[in-house]
Coordinates of C-alpha atoms in Angstrom, one line a residue:
G1 CA -40.8 36.9 -15.6
A2 CA -40.4 34.6 -18.4
S3 CA -38.7 35.6 -21.6
G4 CA -39.2 33.0 -24.3
V5 CA -42.6 32.0 -23.0
T6 CA -43.8 35.6 -23.2
I7 CA -42.8 35.8 -27.0
I8 CA -44.9 32.7 -27.5
A9 CA -47.8 33.7 -25.4
L10 CA -48.1 37.4 -26.5
G11 CA -46.2 37.5 -29.8
G12 CA -49.1 36.2 -31.8
V13 CA -51.3 39.0 -30.5
L14 CA -48.9 41.8 -30.5
M15 CA -47.3 41.2 -34.0
P16 CA -50.4 41.8 -36.1
A17 CA -51.3 44.8 -33.8
L18 CA -48.0 46.3 -34.5
M19 CA -48.2 45.6 -38.2
K20 CA -51.6 47.1 -38.5
A21 CA -50.5 50.2 -36.5
G22 CA -47.9 50.8 -39.3
Y23 CA -44.7 49.5 -37.8
D24 CA -42.5 47.5 -40.2
Q25 CA -41.8 43.8 -39.7
K26 CA -38.2 43.8 -38.7
F27 CA -38.9 46.5 -36.0
S28 CA -41.8 44.8 -34.7
I29 CA -40.1 41.5 -34.3
G30 CA -37.2 43.0 -32.7
L31 CA -39.4 45.1 -30.3
I32 CA -41.2 41.8 -29.1
A33 CA -38.1 39.7 -28.8
G34 CA -36.3 42.6 -26.7
T35 CA -39.2 43.7 -24.6
C36 CA -40.1 40.3 -23.5
S37 CA -36.8 40.0 -21.7
V38 CA -37.4 43.0 -19.4
G39 CA -39.7 41.3 -17.2
L40 CA -37.0 39.2 -15.7
L41 CA -36.1 42.2 -13.4
F42 CA -39.4 42.4 -11.9
P43 CA -40.8 40.1 -8.9
P44 CA -41.9 37.4 -9.1
A45 CA -39.6 36.6 -11.9
L46 CA -37.9 33.2 -11.3
P47 CA -34.4 34.3 -12.2
L48 CA -34.7 36.8 -9.3
L49 CA -35.6 34.0 -6.8
I50 CA -32.9 31.7 -8.1
Y51 CA -30.3 34.4 -8.0
G52 CA -31.3 35.4 -4.4
T53 CA -31.1 31.9 -3.2
I54 CA -27.7 31.2 -4.8
A55 CA -26.2 34.5 -3.7
G56 CA -27.4 33.9 -0.1
L57 CA -25.6 30.5 -0.2
N58 CA -22.3 31.9 -1.5
I59 CA -22.1 34.9 0.9
P60 CA -20.2 33.9 4.1
A61 CA -21.6 35.4 7.4
E62 CA -18.1 36.8 8.1
W63 CA -18.4 39.0 5.1
G64 CA -21.5 40.7 6.5
R65 CA -20.0 41.3 9.9
L66 CA -16.8 42.9 8.1
D67 CA -19.1 45.0 5.8
A68 CA -22.8 45.7 6.5
A69 CA -23.5 45.9 2.7
W70 CA -22.9 42.2 2.4
Q71 CA -25.5 41.2 4.9
W72 CA -27.6 39.6 2.3
D73 CA -31.4 40.2 2.3
G74 CA -33.4 38.1 -0.4
G75 CA -36.4 40.3 0.1
R76 CA -34.4 43.5 -0.6
F77 CA -33.0 41.9 -3.7
L78 CA -36.5 41.2 -5.1
V79 CA -37.2 44.9 -5.4
A80 CA -33.6 46.0 -6.5
G81 CA -34.3 45.5 -10.3
I82 CA -37.6 47.6 -10.4
V83 CA -35.9 51.0 -10.9
P84 CA -33.4 49.7 -13.7
G85 CA -36.5 47.7 -15.2
L86 CA -38.6 50.9 -15.3
V87 CA -35.6 52.7 -16.9
L88 CA -35.5 50.1 -19.6
I89 CA -39.2 50.2 -20.2
G90 CA -39.0 54.0 -20.4
M91 CA -36.2 53.9 -23.0
L92 CA -38.2 51.4 -25.1
C93 CA -41.2 53.5 -25.0
I94 CA -39.2 56.5 -26.1
L95 CA -37.8 54.5 -29.0
A96 CA -41.2 53.3 -30.1
V97 CA -42.8 56.8 -29.8
T98 CA -39.9 58.3 -31.7
I99 CA -40.3 55.9 -34.6
A100 CA -44.0 56.5 -34.7
I101 CA -43.5 60.3 -34.7
V102 CA -40.7 60.2 -37.4
R103 CA -42.7 57.8 -39.7
K104 CA -45.9 59.9 -39.2
M105 CA -48.0 56.8 -38.2
P106 CA -51.7 57.3 -37.6
R107 CA -52.7 57.8 -34.0
T108 CA -55.7 57.0 -32.0
K109 CA -57.3 59.8 -30.0
F110 CA -57.8 59.0 -26.2
N111 CA -61.4 58.3 -25.3
A112 CA -62.2 57.6 -21.7
M113 CA -65.5 55.8 -22.5
T114 CA -63.8 53.5 -24.9
L115 CA -61.2 52.8 -22.2
A116 CA -63.8 52.0 -19.7
K117 CA -65.7 49.7 -22.1
T118 CA -62.6 47.8 -23.3
F119 CA -61.4 47.5 -19.8
V120 CA -64.6 45.7 -18.8
I121 CA -64.4 43.4 -21.7
A122 CA -60.7 42.6 -21.1
L123 CA -61.1 42.2 -17.3
P124 CA -61.7 38.4 -17.3
E125 CA -58.3 38.0 -19.2
L126 CA -56.5 40.7 -17.3
V127 CA -56.9 38.8 -14.0
I128 CA -54.9 35.8 -15.4
P129 CA -51.4 37.1 -14.3
F130 CA -52.5 37.9 -10.8
G131 CA -54.2 34.4 -10.7
V132 CA -50.7 32.8 -11.7
I133 CA -48.9 34.8 -9.0
A134 CA -51.6 33.9 -6.3
G135 CA -51.4 30.2 -7.4
L136 CA -47.6 30.2 -7.1
A137 CA -47.7 32.0 -3.8
T138 CA -50.1 29.4 -2.4
G139 CA -47.9 26.5 -3.1
Y140 CA -49.1 25.2 -6.6
Q141 CA -46.4 23.9 -8.9
L142 CA -45.6 25.9 -12.1
S143 CA -47.1 23.0 -14.3
E144 CA -50.2 22.9 -12.3
V145 CA -50.8 26.7 -12.5
A146 CA -50.1 26.5 -16.3
A147 CA -52.7 23.7 -16.6
L148 CA -55.3 25.8 -14.6
T149 CA -54.6 28.9 -16.7
V150 CA -55.3 26.9 -19.9
M151 CA -58.5 25.5 -18.4
Y152 CA -59.6 29.1 -17.2
A153 CA -59.1 30.4 -20.8
L154 CA -61.0 27.5 -22.4
V155 CA -64.0 28.1 -20.1
L156 CA -63.9 31.8 -21.0
E157 CA -63.8 31.1 -24.8
L158 CA -66.1 28.1 -25.0
V159 CA -68.6 28.8 -22.3
V160 CA -68.7 32.5 -21.1
S161 CA -68.2 33.9 -24.6
R162 CA -71.0 31.7 -26.0
L163 CA -73.3 32.6 -23.2
L164 CA -72.7 36.3 -23.9
I165 CA -73.5 35.8 -27.6
R166 CA -76.8 34.3 -26.6
L167 CA -77.5 37.3 -24.3
K168 CA -76.7 39.5 -27.3
A169 CA -73.9 41.3 -25.4
P170 CA -71.6 43.3 -27.8
W171 CA -68.3 41.7 -26.7
G172 CA -69.4 38.0 -27.0
G173 CA -67.3 35.7 -29.3
T174 CA -66.8 32.1 -30.0
L175 CA -63.8 29.8 -30.4
D176 CA -64.5 27.2 -33.0
L177 CA -63.4 23.6 -31.9
K178 CA -61.6 23.1 -35.3
V179 CA -59.6 26.4 -34.6
L180 CA -58.8 25.1 -31.1
W181 CA -57.4 21.7 -32.5
S182 CA -55.2 23.5 -35.2
M183 CA -54.0 26.0 -32.4
S184 CA -53.2 22.9 -30.3
K185 CA -51.1 21.3 -33.0
E186 CA -49.3 24.5 -33.8
A187 CA -48.5 24.8 -30.1
M188 CA -47.3 21.3 -29.8
A189 CA -45.0 21.7 -32.9
M190 CA -43.5 25.0 -31.4
I191 CA -42.9 23.6 -27.9
G192 CA -41.1 20.6 -29.6
A193 CA -38.9 22.9 -31.5
I194 CA -38.1 24.9 -28.2
F195 CA -37.3 21.7 -26.4
V196 CA -34.7 20.9 -29.1
I197 CA -33.1 24.2 -28.8
I198 CA -33.2 24.1 -25.0
Y199 CA -31.6 20.5 -25.2
A200 CA -28.9 21.8 -27.5
S201 CA -28.1 24.7 -25.3
Q202 CA -27.8 22.3 -22.3
V203 CA -25.3 20.3 -24.2
L204 CA -23.2 23.4 -24.9
T205 CA -23.7 24.5 -21.2
N206 CA -22.5 21.0 -20.0
Y207 CA -19.4 21.4 -22.3
M208 CA -18.7 24.9 -21.0
V209 CA -18.7 23.5 -17.4
T210 CA -16.6 20.6 -18.1
A211 CA -14.1 22.7 -20.1
Q212 CA -14.0 25.2 -17.1
V213 CA -14.7 28.1 -19.5
P214 CA -16.3 30.3 -16.7
Q215 CA -13.5 29.7 -14.3
K216 CA -10.9 30.6 -17.0
L217 CA -12.6 33.8 -17.8
V218 CA -12.7 34.7 -14.2
E219 CA -9.1 33.8 -13.6
W220 CA -8.1 35.9 -16.6
T221 CA -10.0 38.8 -15.1
Q222 CA -8.3 38.5 -11.7
A223 CA -4.8 38.3 -13.4
H224 CA -5.4 41.4 -15.8
V225 CA -7.9 43.8 -14.0
H226 CA -7.1 45.7 -11.0
S227 CA -9.5 48.6 -11.1
K228 CA -13.2 48.4 -9.6
I229 CA -14.6 50.3 -12.8
V230 CA -12.6 48.1 -15.3
F231 CA -13.8 45.0 -13.4
L232 CA -17.4 46.0 -13.8
L233 CA -16.9 46.7 -17.5
A234 CA -15.3 43.3 -17.9
I235 CA -18.0 41.6 -16.0
N236 CA -20.5 43.2 -18.6
V237 CA -18.6 41.7 -21.5
I238 CA -18.2 38.4 -19.9
L239 CA -21.9 38.0 -18.9
L240 CA -23.0 39.2 -22.3
L241 CA -20.7 36.3 -23.8
V242 CA -22.0 33.8 -21.2
G243 CA -25.7 34.8 -21.9
T244 CA -25.5 33.9 -25.6
V245 CA -24.3 30.3 -24.9
M246 CA -26.0 29.6 -21.5
D247 CA -29.4 29.9 -20.2
I248 CA -29.9 32.3 -17.3
F249 CA -30.4 29.6 -14.7
S250 CA -27.3 27.6 -15.6
A251 CA -25.4 30.9 -15.7
I252 CA -26.5 31.8 -12.2
V253 CA -25.5 28.4 -10.7
V254 CA -22.1 28.2 -12.6
V255 CA -20.9 31.8 -12.8
L256 CA -22.2 33.6 -9.7
P257 CA -20.2 31.7 -7.1
L258 CA -17.0 32.4 -9.2
L259 CA -17.8 36.4 -9.3
T260 CA -18.9 36.8 -5.9
P261 CA -15.5 36.6 -4.0
I262 CA -14.1 38.9 -6.5
A263 CA -16.8 41.4 -6.2
Y264 CA -16.4 41.4 -2.5
H265 CA -12.7 42.1 -2.9
Y266 CA -13.5 45.1 -5.1
G267 CA -16.1 46.4 -2.7
I268 CA -19.0 46.2 -5.2
D269 CA -22.5 46.3 -3.7
P270 CA -24.0 42.7 -3.9
Y271 CA -27.4 44.1 -5.0
H272 CA -25.8 46.1 -7.6
L273 CA -23.8 43.1 -8.9
G274 CA -27.1 41.1 -9.0
V275 CA -28.9 43.7 -11.2
I276 CA -25.9 43.9 -13.6
F277 CA -25.7 40.0 -13.7
L278 CA -29.3 39.5 -14.6
L279 CA -29.6 42.6 -17.0
N280 CA -26.6 41.3 -19.1
L281 CA -28.0 37.8 -19.2
E282 CA -31.2 39.2 -20.4
V283 CA -29.4 41.0 -23.3
G284 CA -27.5 37.9 -24.0
Y285 CA -30.8 36.2 -24.9
L286 CA -30.9 38.6 -27.9
H287 CA -27.2 38.2 -29.0
P288 CA -26.0 36.3 -32.0
P289 CA -25.0 33.6 -32.6
V290 CA -27.0 31.5 -30.1
G291 CA -29.1 33.8 -28.1
L292 CA -32.2 31.7 -27.1
N293 CA -34.8 34.5 -27.8
L294 CA -33.5 34.8 -31.3
F295 CA -34.4 31.1 -32.0
I296 CA -37.7 31.2 -30.3
T297 CA -38.6 34.4 -32.2
S298 CA -37.6 32.7 -35.5
V299 CA -39.7 29.6 -34.8
K300 CA -42.7 31.6 -33.7
F301 CA -42.9 34.1 -36.7
Q302 CA -41.4 31.7 -39.2
R303 CA -38.5 34.0 -40.2
P304 CA -34.9 33.1 -40.8
I305 CA -32.6 33.6 -37.8
T306 CA -30.4 36.0 -39.7

């Protein structure tokens, strides 16, 4: 459920794997940047929780009495994005498979025994996402869960892997302390660069709010759009533009309260609106000129933003 963080955490592993498999560099970078946003539609993604909270606060009780569809249920909204998210994943899979077939890339035959062995080897790392979810569910703060995750990974690499080597296990490995230090320096430099990007985007967001740009967009829509379908299309365009200049959390807090009354007026299902809202802001992360994922990907892979 995190976009830029996923690029940083998994990009370093996935990029060499894609290149080794025969995909070209541009496609590989684009695939990583694009697919890392899709998780925002699946629980327990933070944008889903924030949207559900803000939507619940901005839907008056009388709307629910007048229209049963507007009786907001935060739990129902958490699962509203699963089907659209699966559709997106399916489309991305079809794209990647098609390119692999067209370019006649080498394939690996399926081997159940290899799958079983690699699953056992990867199991200690595979439990990490579930541990993160369990930690958040039990009341730990995000920073605390992050620190515990790093500690868990270090114990795996510096203790468990070394022990497996001594036991002559086939999947043992070591992480050299010098490599750990260089990794830490690289991570700190990258996080510093991302902070600069986020601070700059916050400055732009504050300007947008002060200049009442979202309100003016909504006022224009109300004045010129009188069809439900056209309104939904206009919302897509507006949110794509908003997504390029505002982070998803700021956009939810600023823009959602403006759109909710208009959506109710047009009779649009609130859960449908929510999925449209998050999906467009997701895509906005990838849009020039200032989509956040573009900058994070550029920093991570040391490639020019263009």
